[in-house]
Tab-separated table of C-alpha atoms in Angstrom:
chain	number	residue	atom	x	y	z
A	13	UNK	CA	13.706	-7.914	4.556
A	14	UNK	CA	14.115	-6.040	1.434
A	15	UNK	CA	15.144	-2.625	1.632
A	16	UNK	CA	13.318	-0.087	-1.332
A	17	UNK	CA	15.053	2.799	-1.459
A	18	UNK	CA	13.848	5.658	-3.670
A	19	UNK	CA	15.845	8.681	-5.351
A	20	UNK	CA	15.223	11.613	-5.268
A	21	UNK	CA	13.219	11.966	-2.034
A	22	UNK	CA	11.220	15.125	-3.620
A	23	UNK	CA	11.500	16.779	-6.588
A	24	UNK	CA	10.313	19.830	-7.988
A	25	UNK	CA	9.044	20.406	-11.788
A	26	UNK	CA	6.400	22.199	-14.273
A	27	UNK	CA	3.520	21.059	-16.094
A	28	UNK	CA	4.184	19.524	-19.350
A	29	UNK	CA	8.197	18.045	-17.591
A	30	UNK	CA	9.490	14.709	-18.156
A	31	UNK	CA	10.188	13.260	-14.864
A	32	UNK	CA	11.934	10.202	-13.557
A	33	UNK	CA	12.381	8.529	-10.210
A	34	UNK	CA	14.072	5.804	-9.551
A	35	UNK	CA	13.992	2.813	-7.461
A	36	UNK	CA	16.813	0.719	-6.321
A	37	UNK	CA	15.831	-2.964	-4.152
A	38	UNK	CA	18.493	-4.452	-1.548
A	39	UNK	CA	18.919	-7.487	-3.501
A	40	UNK	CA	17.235	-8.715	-6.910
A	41	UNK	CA	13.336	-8.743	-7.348
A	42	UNK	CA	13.324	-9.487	-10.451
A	43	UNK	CA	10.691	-7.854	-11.845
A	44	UNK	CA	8.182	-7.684	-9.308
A	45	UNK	CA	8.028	-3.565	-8.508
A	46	UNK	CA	4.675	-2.014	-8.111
A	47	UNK	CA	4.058	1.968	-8.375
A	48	UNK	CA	2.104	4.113	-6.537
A	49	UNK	CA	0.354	7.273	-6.369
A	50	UNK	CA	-0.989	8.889	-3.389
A	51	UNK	CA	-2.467	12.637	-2.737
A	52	UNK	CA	-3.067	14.171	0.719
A	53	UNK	CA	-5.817	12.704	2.289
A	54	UNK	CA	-6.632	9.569	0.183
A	55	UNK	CA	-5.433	6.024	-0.062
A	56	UNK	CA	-2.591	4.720	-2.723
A	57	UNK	CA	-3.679	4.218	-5.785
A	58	UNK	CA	-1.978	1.607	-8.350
A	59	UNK	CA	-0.057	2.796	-11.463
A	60	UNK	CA	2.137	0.600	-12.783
A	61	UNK	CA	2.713	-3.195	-11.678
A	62	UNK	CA	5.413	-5.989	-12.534
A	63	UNK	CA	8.097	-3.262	-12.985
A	64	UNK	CA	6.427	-2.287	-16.450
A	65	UNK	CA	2.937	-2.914	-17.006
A	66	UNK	CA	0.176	-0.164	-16.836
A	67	UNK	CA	-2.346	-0.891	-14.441
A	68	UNK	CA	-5.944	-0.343	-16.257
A	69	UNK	CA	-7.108	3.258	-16.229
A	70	UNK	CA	-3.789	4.660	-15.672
A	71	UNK	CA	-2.763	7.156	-18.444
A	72	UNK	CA	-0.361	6.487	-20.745
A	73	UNK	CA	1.839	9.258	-19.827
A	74	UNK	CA	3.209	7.068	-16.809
A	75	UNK	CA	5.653	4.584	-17.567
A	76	UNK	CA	7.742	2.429	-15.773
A	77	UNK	CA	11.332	0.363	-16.833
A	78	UNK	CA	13.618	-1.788	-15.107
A	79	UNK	CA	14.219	-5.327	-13.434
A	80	UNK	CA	16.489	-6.538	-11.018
A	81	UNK	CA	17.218	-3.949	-8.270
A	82	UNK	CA	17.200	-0.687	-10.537
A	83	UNK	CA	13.768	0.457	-11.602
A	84	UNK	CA	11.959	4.097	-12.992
A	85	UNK	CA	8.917	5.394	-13.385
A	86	UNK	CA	8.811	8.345	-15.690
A	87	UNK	CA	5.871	10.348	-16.358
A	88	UNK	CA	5.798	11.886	-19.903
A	89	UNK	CA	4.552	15.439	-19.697
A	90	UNK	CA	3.689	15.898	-15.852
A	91	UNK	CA	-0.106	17.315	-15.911
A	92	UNK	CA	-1.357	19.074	-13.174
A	93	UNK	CA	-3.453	16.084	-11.168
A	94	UNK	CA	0.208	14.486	-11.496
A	95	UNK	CA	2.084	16.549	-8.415
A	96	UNK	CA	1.943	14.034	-5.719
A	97	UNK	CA	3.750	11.757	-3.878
A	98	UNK	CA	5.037	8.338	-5.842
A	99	UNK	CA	6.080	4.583	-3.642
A	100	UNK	CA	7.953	1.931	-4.904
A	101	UNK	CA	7.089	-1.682	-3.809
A	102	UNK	CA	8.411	-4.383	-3.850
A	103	UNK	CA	6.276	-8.389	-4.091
A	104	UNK	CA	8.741	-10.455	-4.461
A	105	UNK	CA	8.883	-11.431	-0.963
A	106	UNK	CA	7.197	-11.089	2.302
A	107	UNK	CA	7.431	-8.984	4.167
A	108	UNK	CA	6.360	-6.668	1.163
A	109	UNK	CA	8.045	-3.341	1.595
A	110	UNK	CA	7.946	0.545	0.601
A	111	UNK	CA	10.231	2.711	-0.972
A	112	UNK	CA	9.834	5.848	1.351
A	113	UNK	CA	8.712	7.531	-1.269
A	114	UNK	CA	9.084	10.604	-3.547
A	115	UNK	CA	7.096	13.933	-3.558
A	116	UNK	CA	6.435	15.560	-7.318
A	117	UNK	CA	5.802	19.471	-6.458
A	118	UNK	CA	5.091	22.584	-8.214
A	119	UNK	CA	8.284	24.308	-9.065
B	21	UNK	CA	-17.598	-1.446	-8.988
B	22	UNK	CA	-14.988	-2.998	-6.277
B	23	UNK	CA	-15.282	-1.027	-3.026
B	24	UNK	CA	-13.607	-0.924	0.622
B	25	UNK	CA	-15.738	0.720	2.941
B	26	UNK	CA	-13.488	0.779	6.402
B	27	UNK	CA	-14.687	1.506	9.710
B	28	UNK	CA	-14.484	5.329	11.093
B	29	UNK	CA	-11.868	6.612	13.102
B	30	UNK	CA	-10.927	5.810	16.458
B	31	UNK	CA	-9.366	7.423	19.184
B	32	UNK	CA	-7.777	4.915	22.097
B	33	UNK	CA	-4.825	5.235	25.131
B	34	UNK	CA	-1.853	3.609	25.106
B	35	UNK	CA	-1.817	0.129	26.276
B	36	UNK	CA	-5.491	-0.257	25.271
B	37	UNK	CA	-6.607	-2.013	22.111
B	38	UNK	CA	-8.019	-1.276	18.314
B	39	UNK	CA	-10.316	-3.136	15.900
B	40	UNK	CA	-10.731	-1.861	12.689
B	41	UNK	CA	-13.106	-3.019	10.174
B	42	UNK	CA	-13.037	-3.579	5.882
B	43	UNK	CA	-16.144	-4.392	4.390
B	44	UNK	CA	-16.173	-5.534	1.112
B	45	UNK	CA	-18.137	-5.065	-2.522
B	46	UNK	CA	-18.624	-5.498	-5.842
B	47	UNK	CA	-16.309	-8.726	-6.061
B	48	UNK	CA	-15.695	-12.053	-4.608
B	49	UNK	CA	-14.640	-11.594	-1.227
B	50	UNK	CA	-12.981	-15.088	-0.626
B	51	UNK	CA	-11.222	-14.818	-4.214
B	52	UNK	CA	-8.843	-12.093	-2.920
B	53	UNK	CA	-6.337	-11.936	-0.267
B	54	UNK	CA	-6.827	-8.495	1.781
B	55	UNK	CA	-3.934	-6.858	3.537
B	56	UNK	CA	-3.434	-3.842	5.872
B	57	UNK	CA	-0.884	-1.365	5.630
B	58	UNK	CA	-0.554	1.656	7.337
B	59	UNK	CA	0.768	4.812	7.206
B	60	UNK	CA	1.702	7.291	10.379
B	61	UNK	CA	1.504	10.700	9.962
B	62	UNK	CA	3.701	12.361	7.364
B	63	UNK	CA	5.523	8.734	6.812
B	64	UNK	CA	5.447	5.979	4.275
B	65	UNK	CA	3.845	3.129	3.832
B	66	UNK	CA	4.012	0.254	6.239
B	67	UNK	CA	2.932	-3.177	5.496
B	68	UNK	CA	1.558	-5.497	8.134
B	69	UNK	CA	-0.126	-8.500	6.877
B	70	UNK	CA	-2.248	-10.526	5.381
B	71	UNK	CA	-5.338	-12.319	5.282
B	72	UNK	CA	-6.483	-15.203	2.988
B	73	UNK	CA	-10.593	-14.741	3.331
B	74	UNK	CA	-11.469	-18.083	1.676
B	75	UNK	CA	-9.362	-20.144	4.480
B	76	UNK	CA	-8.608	-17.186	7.197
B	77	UNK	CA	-5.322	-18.180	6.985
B	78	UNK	CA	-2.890	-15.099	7.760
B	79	UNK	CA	0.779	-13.854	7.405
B	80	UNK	CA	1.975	-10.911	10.064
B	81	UNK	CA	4.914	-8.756	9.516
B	82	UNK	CA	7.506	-10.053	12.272
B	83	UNK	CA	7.154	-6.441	13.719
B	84	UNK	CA	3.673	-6.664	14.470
B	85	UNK	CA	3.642	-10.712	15.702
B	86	UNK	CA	1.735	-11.023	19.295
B	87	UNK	CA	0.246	-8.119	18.861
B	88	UNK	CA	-1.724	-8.175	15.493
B	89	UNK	CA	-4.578	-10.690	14.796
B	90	UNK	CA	-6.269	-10.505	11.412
B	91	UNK	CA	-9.552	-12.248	10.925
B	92	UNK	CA	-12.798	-12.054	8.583
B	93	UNK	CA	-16.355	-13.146	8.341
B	94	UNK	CA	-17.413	-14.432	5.006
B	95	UNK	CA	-21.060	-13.989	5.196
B	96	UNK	CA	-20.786	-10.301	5.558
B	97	UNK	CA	-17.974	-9.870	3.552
B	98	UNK	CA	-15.999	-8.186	6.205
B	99	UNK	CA	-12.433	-8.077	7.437
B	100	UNK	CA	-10.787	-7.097	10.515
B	101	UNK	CA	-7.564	-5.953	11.766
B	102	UNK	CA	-7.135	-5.507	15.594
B	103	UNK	CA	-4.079	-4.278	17.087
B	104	UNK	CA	-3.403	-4.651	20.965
B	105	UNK	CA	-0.849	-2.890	23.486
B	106	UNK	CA	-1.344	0.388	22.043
B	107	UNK	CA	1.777	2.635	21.982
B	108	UNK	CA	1.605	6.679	20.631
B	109	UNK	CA	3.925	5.096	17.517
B	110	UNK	CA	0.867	2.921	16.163
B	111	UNK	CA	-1.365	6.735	15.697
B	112	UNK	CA	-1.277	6.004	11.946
B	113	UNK	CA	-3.885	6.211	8.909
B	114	UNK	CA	-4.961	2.173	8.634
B	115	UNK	CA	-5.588	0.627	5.282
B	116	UNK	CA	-7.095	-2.431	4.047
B	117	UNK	CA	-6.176	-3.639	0.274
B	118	UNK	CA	-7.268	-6.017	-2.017
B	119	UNK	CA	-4.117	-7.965	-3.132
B	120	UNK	CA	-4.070	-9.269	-6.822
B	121	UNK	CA	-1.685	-11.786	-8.804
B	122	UNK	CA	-1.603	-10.895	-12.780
B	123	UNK	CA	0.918	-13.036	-14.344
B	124	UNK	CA	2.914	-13.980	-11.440
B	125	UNK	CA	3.301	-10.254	-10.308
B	126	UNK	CA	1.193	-9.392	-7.228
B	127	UNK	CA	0.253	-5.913	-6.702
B	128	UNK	CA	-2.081	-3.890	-4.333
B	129	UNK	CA	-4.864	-2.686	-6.612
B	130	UNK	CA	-7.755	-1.438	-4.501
B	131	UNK	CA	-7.787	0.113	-1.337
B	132	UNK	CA	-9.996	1.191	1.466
B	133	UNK	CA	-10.599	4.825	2.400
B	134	UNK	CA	-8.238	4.651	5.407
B	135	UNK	CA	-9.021	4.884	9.265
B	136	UNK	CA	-7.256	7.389	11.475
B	137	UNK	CA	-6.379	5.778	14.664
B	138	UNK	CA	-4.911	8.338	17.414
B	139	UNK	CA	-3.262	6.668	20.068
B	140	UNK	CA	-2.875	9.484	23.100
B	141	UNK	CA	-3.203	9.354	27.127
């Protein structure tokens, strides 16, 4: 299986930061990373997909970079709906796996 | 407007076992593969499996083999996930999701509400 491990494992910052977390796969996935954002109490919900592409809806403000086994998502100018936690996954094989995630908090 | 309405929560004992509903909308349900994925409490995400509706053909994570069937019924749109032999380390929110392919890259992109299943004696 593919291991997805994400850095840091929380992270603290203000409205209007840049942040970046980071992604790093077990062995090359070339670029097939999917991002995540989930809030307490509700299901996952898509942001970015194929390591760079914004999935449809999804402000601009969240990016994401990489291919290989070292990816990022960065959001531009954290907002306040944007404090939550953040999962890395990978598709390139089965079984499809998680990064254990990263919680954005209020600092 | 795509939708997946799961079934409510569920409270079982160990050993017993757990059937949890996904009921689709608002797209072609054999078009799609669905997958579960679930999350115990406090945790990450945990993928299990999935289902092709058009064929019912299915693909289990090893750790859940023997124990996990997946099925579906096409006329109502519906898929199911049941779970048997029960331990207190499968008490975890339950998730269906529609899995989409976009270029090659495959990606989760709608997803049920959740259902809590407790597992407790």
């Amino acid at each position: 299986d593919i291991q997805m491990t994400q850095s840091p494992s929380s992270l603290s910052a203000s409205v209007g930061d840049r942040v970046t977390i980071t992604c790093r796969a077990s062995q090359s996935i070339t670029s097939y990373l999917n991002w995540y954002q989930q809030k307490p109490g509700t299901a996952p919900k898509l942001l970015i997909y194929g390591a760079s592409s914004l999935q449809s809806g999804v402000p601009s403000r969240f990016s994401g970079s990489g291919s290989g086994t070292d990816f990022t998502l960065t959001i531009s100018g954290l907002q306040p709906e944007d404090f939550a936690t953040y999962y890395c996954q990978q598709s390139f094989s089965i079984p499809r796996t998680f990064g254990q995630g990263t919680n954005v908090e209020v600092k | 407007q795509v939708q997946l309405v799961q079934s409510g929560a569920e409270v079982k004992k160990p050993g017993a076992s757990m059937k949890v509903s996904c009921k689709a909308s608002g797209y072609s349900f054999t078009g799609y593969y669905l997958h579960w994925v679930r999350q115990a409490p406090g945790q990450g995400l945990e993928w299990m499996g999935w289902i092709n509706p058009n064929s019912g053909a299915t693909n289990y994570a090893q750790k859940f083999q023997g124990r996990v069937t997946m099925t579906r019924d096409t006329s109502i749109s519906t898929a199911y996930m049941e779970l048997r032999s029960l331990k207190s380390d499968d008490t975890a929110v339950y998730y269906c999701a529609r899995g989409l392919a976009v270029s090659g890259a495959a990606m989760f992109d709608w997803w049920g509400q959740g259902t809590l299943v407790t597992v407790s004696s």
